[in-house]
């Protein structure tokens, strides 16, 4: 199947949510080694707060929140 072929080539889907992206980052020792501990602590703290802010909102509302901020 396509999935088996992609996995065999070491290809994986990008995270589909911020929570999945955080989990992927935390699981990847190589990527984590690129950053000093203080960066990781700060980055993850900010992203966890971001999750709290968007929790319970629809995708349209979340997109509007990002659009208005950035």
PDB file of N, CA and C in Angstrom:
ATOM      1  N   UNK A   1       0.846  -1.198   0.000  1.00  0.00           N
ATOM      2  CA  UNK A   1       0.000   0.000   0.000  1.00  0.00           C
ATOM      3  C   UNK A   1       0.878   1.244   0.000  1.00  0.00           C
ATOM      4  N   UNK A   2       0.243   2.386  -0.274  1.00  0.00           N
ATOM      5  CA  UNK A   2       0.960   3.660  -0.266  1.00  0.00           C
ATOM      6  C   UNK A   2       1.569   3.929   1.101  1.00  0.00           C
ATOM      7  N   UNK A   3       0.802   3.640   2.161  1.00  0.00           N
ATOM      8  CA  UNK A   3       1.293   3.887   3.517  1.00  0.00           C
ATOM      9  C   UNK A   3       2.520   3.046   3.799  1.00  0.00           C
ATOM     10  N   UNK A   4       2.482   1.772   3.453  1.00  0.00           N
ATOM     11  CA  UNK A   4       3.638   0.897   3.674  1.00  0.00           C
ATOM     12  C   UNK A   4       4.854   1.387   2.900  1.00  0.00           C
ATOM     13  N   UNK A   5       4.632   1.842   1.681  1.00  0.00           N
ATOM     14  CA  UNK A   5       5.738   2.346   0.867  1.00  0.00           C
ATOM     15  C   UNK A   5       6.348   3.597   1.500  1.00  0.00           C
ATOM     16  N   UNK A   6       5.486   4.511   1.946  1.00  0.00           N
ATOM     17  CA  UNK A   6       5.993   5.745   2.585  1.00  0.00           C
ATOM     18  C   UNK A   6       6.774   5.420   3.848  1.00  0.00           C
ATOM     19  N   UNK A   7       6.225   4.547   4.676  1.00  0.00           N
ATOM     20  CA  UNK A   7       6.902   4.165   5.921  1.00  0.00           C
ATOM     21  C   UNK A   7       8.234   3.498   5.597  1.00  0.00           C
ATOM     22  N   UNK A   8       8.251   2.649   4.587  1.00  0.00           N
ATOM     23  CA  UNK A   8       9.484   1.989   4.173  1.00  0.00           C
ATOM     24  C   UNK A   8      10.548   2.969   3.722  1.00  0.00           C
ATOM     25  N   UNK A   9      10.121   4.104   3.197  1.00  0.00           N
ATOM     26  CA  UNK A   9      11.048   5.143   2.763  1.00  0.00           C
ATOM     27  C   UNK A   9      11.376   6.130   3.885  1.00  0.00           C
ATOM     28  N   UNK A  10      10.773   5.905   5.066  1.00  0.00           N
ATOM     29  CA  UNK A  10      11.012   6.808   6.183  1.00  0.00           C
ATOM     30  C   UNK A  10      10.235   8.101   6.086  1.00  0.00           C
ATOM     31  N   UNK A  11       9.131   8.093   5.329  1.00  0.00           N
ATOM     32  CA  UNK A  11       8.309   9.285   5.158  1.00  0.00           C
ATOM     33  C   UNK A  11       7.076   9.194   6.044  1.00  0.00           C
ATOM     34  N   UNK A  12       6.809  10.259   6.756  1.00  0.00           N
ATOM     35  CA  UNK A  12       5.672  10.285   7.664  1.00  0.00           C
ATOM     36  C   UNK A  12       4.911  11.589   7.468  1.00  0.00           C
ATOM     37  N   UNK A  13       3.624  11.553   7.765  1.00  0.00           N
ATOM     38  CA  UNK A  13       2.803  12.758   7.668  1.00  0.00           C
ATOM     39  C   UNK A  13       3.261  13.785   8.705  1.00  0.00           C
ATOM     40  N   UNK A  14       3.136  15.037   8.338  1.00  0.00           N
ATOM     41  CA  UNK A  14       3.383  16.100   9.305  1.00  0.00           C
ATOM     42  C   UNK A  14       2.293  16.061  10.364  1.00  0.00           C
ATOM     43  N   UNK A  15       2.578  16.541  11.552  1.00  0.00           N
ATOM     44  CA  UNK A  15       1.539  16.574  12.599  1.00  0.00           C
ATOM     45  C   UNK A  15       0.322  17.358  12.118  1.00  0.00           C
ATOM     46  N   UNK A  16      -0.844  16.882  12.505  1.00  0.00           N
ATOM     47  CA  UNK A  16      -2.078  17.515  12.092  1.00  0.00           C
ATOM     48  C   UNK A  16      -2.614  18.526  13.084  1.00  0.00           C
ATOM     49  N   UNK A  17      -1.943  18.663  14.221  1.00  0.00           N
ATOM     50  CA  UNK A  17      -2.381  19.612  15.241  1.00  0.00           C
ATOM     51  C   UNK A  17      -1.162  20.092  16.025  1.00  0.00           C
ATOM     52  N   UNK A  18      -1.368  21.153  16.772  1.00  0.00           N
ATOM     53  CA  UNK A  18      -0.292  21.666  17.611  1.00  0.00           C
ATOM     54  C   UNK A  18       0.107  20.630  18.654  1.00  0.00           C
ATOM     55  N   UNK A  19      -0.867  19.943  19.235  1.00  0.00           N
ATOM     56  CA  UNK A  19      -0.561  18.905  20.228  1.00  0.00           C
ATOM     57  C   UNK A  19       0.295  17.801  19.605  1.00  0.00           C
ATOM     58  N   UNK A  20      -0.053  17.370  18.411  1.00  0.00           N
ATOM     59  CA  UNK A  20       0.740  16.343  17.730  1.00  0.00           C
ATOM     60  C   UNK A  20       2.145  16.854  17.420  1.00  0.00           C
ATOM     61  N   UNK A  21       2.263  18.123  17.067  1.00  0.00           N
ATOM     62  CA  UNK A  21       3.578  18.708  16.773  1.00  0.00           C
ATOM     63  C   UNK A  21       4.447  18.745  18.029  1.00  0.00           C
ATOM     64  N   UNK A  22       3.865  19.100  19.149  1.00  0.00           N
ATOM     65  CA  UNK A  22       4.599  19.108  20.419  1.00  0.00           C
ATOM     66  C   UNK A  22       5.069  17.697  20.745  1.00  0.00           C
ATOM     67  N   UNK A  23       4.183  16.723  20.595  1.00  0.00           N
ATOM     68  CA  UNK A  23       4.534  15.333  20.886  1.00  0.00           C
ATOM     69  C   UNK A  23       5.636  14.835  19.958  1.00  0.00           C
ATOM     70  N   UNK A  24       5.558  15.192  18.680  1.00  0.00           N
ATOM     71  CA  UNK A  24       6.596  14.782  17.727  1.00  0.00           C
ATOM     72  C   UNK A  24       7.935  15.415  18.087  1.00  0.00           C
ATOM     73  N   UNK A  25       7.918  16.685  18.452  1.00  0.00           N
ATOM     74  CA  UNK A  25       9.146  17.366  18.873  1.00  0.00           C
ATOM     75  C   UNK A  25       9.752  16.667  20.093  1.00  0.00           C
ATOM     76  N   UNK A  26       8.926  16.383  21.088  1.00  0.00           N
ATOM     77  CA  UNK A  26       9.424  15.768  22.313  1.00  0.00           C
ATOM     78  C   UNK A  26       9.958  14.357  22.076  1.00  0.00           C
ATOM     79  N   UNK A  27       9.424  13.664  21.086  1.00  0.00           N
ATOM     80  CA  UNK A  27       9.844  12.299  20.797  1.00  0.00           C
ATOM     81  C   UNK A  27      11.110  12.233  19.948  1.00  0.00           C
ATOM     82  N   UNK A  28      11.511  13.364  19.362  1.00  0.00           N
ATOM     83  CA  UNK A  28      12.646  13.367  18.441  1.00  0.00           C
ATOM     84  C   UNK A  28      13.905  13.886  19.130  1.00  0.00           C
ATOM     85  N   UNK A  29      14.708  12.963  19.615  1.00  0.00           N
ATOM     86  CA  UNK A  29      15.934  13.334  20.346  1.00  0.00           C
ATOM     87  C   UNK A  29      16.893  14.140  19.470  1.00  0.00           C
ATOM     88  N   UNK A  30      16.930  13.838  18.196  1.00  0.00           N
ATOM     89  CA  UNK A  30      17.833  14.569  17.297  1.00  0.00           C
ATOM     90  C   UNK A  30      17.453  16.044  17.231  1.00  0.00           C
ATOM     91  N   UNK A  31      16.188  16.312  16.972  1.00  0.00           N
ATOM     92  CA  UNK A  31      15.736  17.696  16.880  1.00  0.00           C
ATOM     93  C   UNK A  31      15.901  18.394  18.232  1.00  0.00           C
ATOM     94  N   UNK A  32      15.546  17.719  19.305  1.00  0.00           N
ATOM     95  CA  UNK A  32      15.677  18.321  20.630  1.00  0.00           C
ATOM     96  C   UNK A  32      17.122  18.683  20.941  1.00  0.00           C
ATOM     97  N   UNK A  33      18.068  17.923  20.406  1.00  0.00           N
ATOM     98  CA  UNK A  33      19.483  18.186  20.691  1.00  0.00           C
ATOM     99  C   UNK A  33      19.986  19.461  20.008  1.00  0.00           C
ATOM    100  N   UNK A  34      19.228  19.983  19.063  1.00  0.00           N
ATOM    101  CA  UNK A  34      19.628  21.198  18.347  1.00  0.00           C
ATOM    102  C   UNK A  34      19.458  22.457  19.198  1.00  0.00           C
ATOM    103  N   UNK A  35      18.680  22.365  20.269  1.00  0.00           N
ATOM    104  CA  UNK A  35      18.319  23.543  21.044  1.00  0.00           C
ATOM    105  C   UNK A  35      18.773  23.406  22.495  1.00  0.00           C
ATOM    106  N   UNK A  36      19.169  24.511  23.108  1.00  0.00           N
ATOM    107  CA  UNK A  36      19.544  24.464  24.516  1.00  0.00           C
ATOM    108  C   UNK A  36      18.306  24.240  25.392  1.00  0.00           C
ATOM    109  N   UNK A  37      18.501  23.657  26.581  1.00  0.00           N
ATOM    110  CA  UNK A  37      17.364  23.358  27.465  1.00  0.00           C
ATOM    111  C   UNK A  37      16.477  24.562  27.771  1.00  0.00           C
ATOM    112  N   UNK A  38      17.059  25.736  27.932  1.00  0.00           N
ATOM    113  CA  UNK A  38      16.243  26.907  28.249  1.00  0.00           C
ATOM    114  C   UNK A  38      15.304  27.248  27.087  1.00  0.00           C
ATOM    115  N   UNK A  39      15.752  27.058  25.855  1.00  0.00           N
ATOM    116  CA  UNK A  39      14.880  27.284  24.705  1.00  0.00           C
ATOM    117  C   UNK A  39      13.731  26.292  24.724  1.00  0.00           C
ATOM    118  N   UNK A  40      14.056  25.021  24.919  1.00  0.00           N
ATOM    119  CA  UNK A  40      13.023  23.981  24.908  1.00  0.00           C
ATOM    120  C   UNK A  40      11.975  24.246  25.981  1.00  0.00           C
ATOM    121  N   UNK A  41      12.415  24.573  27.169  1.00  0.00           N
ATOM    122  CA  UNK A  41      11.484  24.843  28.272  1.00  0.00           C
ATOM    123  C   UNK A  41      10.570  26.029  27.937  1.00  0.00           C
ATOM    124  N   UNK A  42      11.156  27.078  27.409  1.00  0.00           N
ATOM    125  CA  UNK A  42      10.386  28.268  27.055  1.00  0.00           C
ATOM    126  C   UNK A  42       9.420  27.990  25.907  1.00  0.00           C
ATOM    127  N   UNK A  43       9.934  27.364  24.856  1.00  0.00           N
ATOM    128  CA  UNK A  43       9.117  27.059  23.676  1.00  0.00           C
ATOM    129  C   UNK A  43       7.919  26.193  24.052  1.00  0.00           C
ATOM    130  N   UNK A  44       8.178  25.119  24.794  1.00  0.00           N
ATOM    131  CA  UNK A  44       7.083  24.219  25.161  1.00  0.00           C
ATOM    132  C   UNK A  44       6.088  24.913  26.081  1.00  0.00           C
ATOM    133  N   UNK A  45       6.575  25.769  26.972  1.00  0.00           N
ATOM    134  CA  UNK A  45       5.675  26.522  27.842  1.00  0.00           C
ATOM    135  C   UNK A  45       4.749  27.428  27.050  1.00  0.00           C
ATOM    136  N   UNK A  46       5.312  28.123  26.066  1.00  0.00           N
ATOM    137  CA  UNK A  46       4.507  29.013  25.222  1.00  0.00           C
ATOM    138  C   UNK A  46       3.489  28.201  24.420  1.00  0.00           C
ATOM    139  N   UNK A  47       3.916  27.096  23.847  1.00  0.00           N
ATOM    140  CA  UNK A  47       3.007  26.288  23.024  1.00  0.00           C
ATOM    141  C   UNK A  47       1.904  25.648  23.867  1.00  0.00           C
ATOM    142  N   UNK A  48       2.203  25.268  25.102  1.00  0.00           N
ATOM    143  CA  UNK A  48       1.160  24.705  25.971  1.00  0.00           C
ATOM    144  C   UNK A  48       0.130  25.771  26.340  1.00  0.00           C
ATOM    145  N   UNK A  49       0.587  26.995  26.555  1.00  0.00           N
ATOM    146  CA  UNK A  49      -0.352  28.093  26.803  1.00  0.00           C
ATOM    147  C   UNK A  49      -1.203  28.352  25.564  1.00  0.00           C
ATOM    148  N   UNK A  50      -0.585  28.275  24.412  1.00  0.00           N
ATOM    149  CA  UNK A  50      -1.313  28.449  23.154  1.00  0.00           C
ATOM    150  C   UNK A  50      -2.421  27.400  23.038  1.00  0.00           C
ATOM    151  N   UNK A  51      -2.121  26.161  23.416  1.00  0.00           N
ATOM    152  CA  UNK A  51      -3.140  25.110  23.387  1.00  0.00           C
ATOM    153  C   UNK A  51      -4.321  25.455  24.289  1.00  0.00           C
ATOM    154  N   UNK A  52      -4.028  26.000  25.458  1.00  0.00           N
ATOM    155  CA  UNK A  52      -5.100  26.380  26.384  1.00  0.00           C
ATOM    156  C   UNK A  52      -5.976  27.480  25.772  1.00  0.00           C
ATOM    157  N   UNK A  53      -5.348  28.424  25.091  1.00  0.00           N
ATOM    158  CA  UNK A  53      -6.082  29.544  24.511  1.00  0.00           C
ATOM    159  C   UNK A  53      -7.040  29.079  23.415  1.00  0.00           C
ATOM    160  N   UNK A  54      -6.619  28.131  22.597  1.00  0.00           N
ATOM    161  CA  UNK A  54      -7.459  27.699  21.476  1.00  0.00           C
ATOM    162  C   UNK A  54      -8.403  26.549  21.827  1.00  0.00           C
ATOM    163  N   UNK A  55      -8.216  25.955  22.994  1.00  0.00           N
ATOM    164  CA  UNK A  55      -9.027  24.803  23.395  1.00  0.00           C
ATOM    165  C   UNK A  55     -10.522  25.125  23.340  1.00  0.00           C
ATOM    166  N   UNK A  56     -11.265  24.256  22.689  1.00  0.00           N
ATOM    167  CA  UNK A  56     -12.713  24.392  22.620  1.00  0.00           C
ATOM    168  C   UNK A  56     -13.222  25.272  21.493  1.00  0.00           C
ATOM    169  N   UNK A  57     -12.316  25.884  20.749  1.00  0.00           N
ATOM    170  CA  UNK A  57     -12.727  26.734  19.633  1.00  0.00           C
ATOM    171  C   UNK A  57     -12.806  25.926  18.341  1.00  0.00           C
ATOM    172  N   UNK A  58     -13.624  26.402  17.420  1.00  0.00           N
ATOM    173  CA  UNK A  58     -13.717  25.759  16.113  1.00  0.00           C
ATOM    174  C   UNK A  58     -12.470  26.096  15.295  1.00  0.00           C
ATOM    175  N   UNK A  59     -12.252  25.346  14.245  1.00  0.00           N
ATOM    176  CA  UNK A  59     -11.114  25.597  13.360  1.00  0.00           C
ATOM    177  C   UNK A  59     -11.198  27.004  12.768  1.00  0.00           C
ATOM    178  N   UNK A  60     -12.391  27.446  12.394  1.00  0.00           N
ATOM    179  CA  UNK A  60     -12.550  28.799  11.838  1.00  0.00           C
ATOM    180  C   UNK A  60     -12.161  29.863  12.858  1.00  0.00           C
ATOM    181  N   UNK A  61     -12.575  29.679  14.095  1.00  0.00           N
ATOM    182  CA  UNK A  61     -12.248  30.643  15.145  1.00  0.00           C
ATOM    183  C   UNK A  61     -10.751  30.654  15.412  1.00  0.00           C
ATOM    184  N   UNK A  62     -10.151  29.487  15.460  1.00  0.00           N
ATOM    185  CA  UNK A  62      -8.707  29.395  15.689  1.00  0.00           C
ATOM    186  C   UNK A  62      -7.945  30.083  14.563  1.00  0.00           C
ATOM    187  N   UNK A  63      -8.346  29.838  13.331  1.00  0.00           N
ATOM    188  CA  UNK A  63      -7.694  30.493  12.191  1.00  0.00           C
ATOM    189  C   UNK A  63      -7.826  32.004  12.291  1.00  0.00           C
ATOM    190  N   UNK A  64      -8.998  32.479  12.678  1.00  0.00           N
ATOM    191  CA  UNK A  64      -9.206  33.917  12.832  1.00  0.00           C
ATOM    192  C   UNK A  64      -8.333  34.479  13.942  1.00  0.00           C
ATOM    193  N   UNK A  65      -8.167  33.727  15.022  1.00  0.00           N
ATOM    194  CA  UNK A  65      -7.307  34.170  16.118  1.00  0.00           C
ATOM    195  C   UNK A  65      -5.865  34.336  15.635  1.00  0.00           C
ATOM    196  N   UNK A  66      -5.367  33.364  14.901  1.00  0.00           N
ATOM    197  CA  UNK A  66      -3.996  33.456  14.368  1.00  0.00           C
ATOM    198  C   UNK A  66      -3.884  34.601  13.352  1.00  0.00           C
ATOM    199  N   UNK A  67      -4.885  34.713  12.501  1.00  0.00           N
ATOM    200  CA  UNK A  67      -4.862  35.784  11.497  1.00  0.00           C
ATOM    201  C   UNK A  67      -4.774  37.149  12.176  1.00  0.00           C
ATOM    202  N   UNK A  68      -5.557  37.341  13.219  1.00  0.00           N
ATOM    203  CA  UNK A  68      -5.585  38.621  13.916  1.00  0.00           C
ATOM    204  C   UNK A  68      -4.288  38.905  14.679  1.00  0.00           C
ATOM    205  N   UNK A  69      -3.622  37.858  15.125  1.00  0.00           N
ATOM    206  CA  UNK A  69      -2.393  38.046  15.892  1.00  0.00           C
ATOM    207  C   UNK A  69      -1.170  38.227  14.994  1.00  0.00           C
ATOM    208  N   UNK A  70      -1.148  37.525  13.880  1.00  0.00           N
ATOM    209  CA  UNK A  70       0.058  37.512  13.061  1.00  0.00           C
ATOM    210  C   UNK A  70      -0.157  38.171  11.733  1.00  0.00           C
TER     211      UNK A  70
END
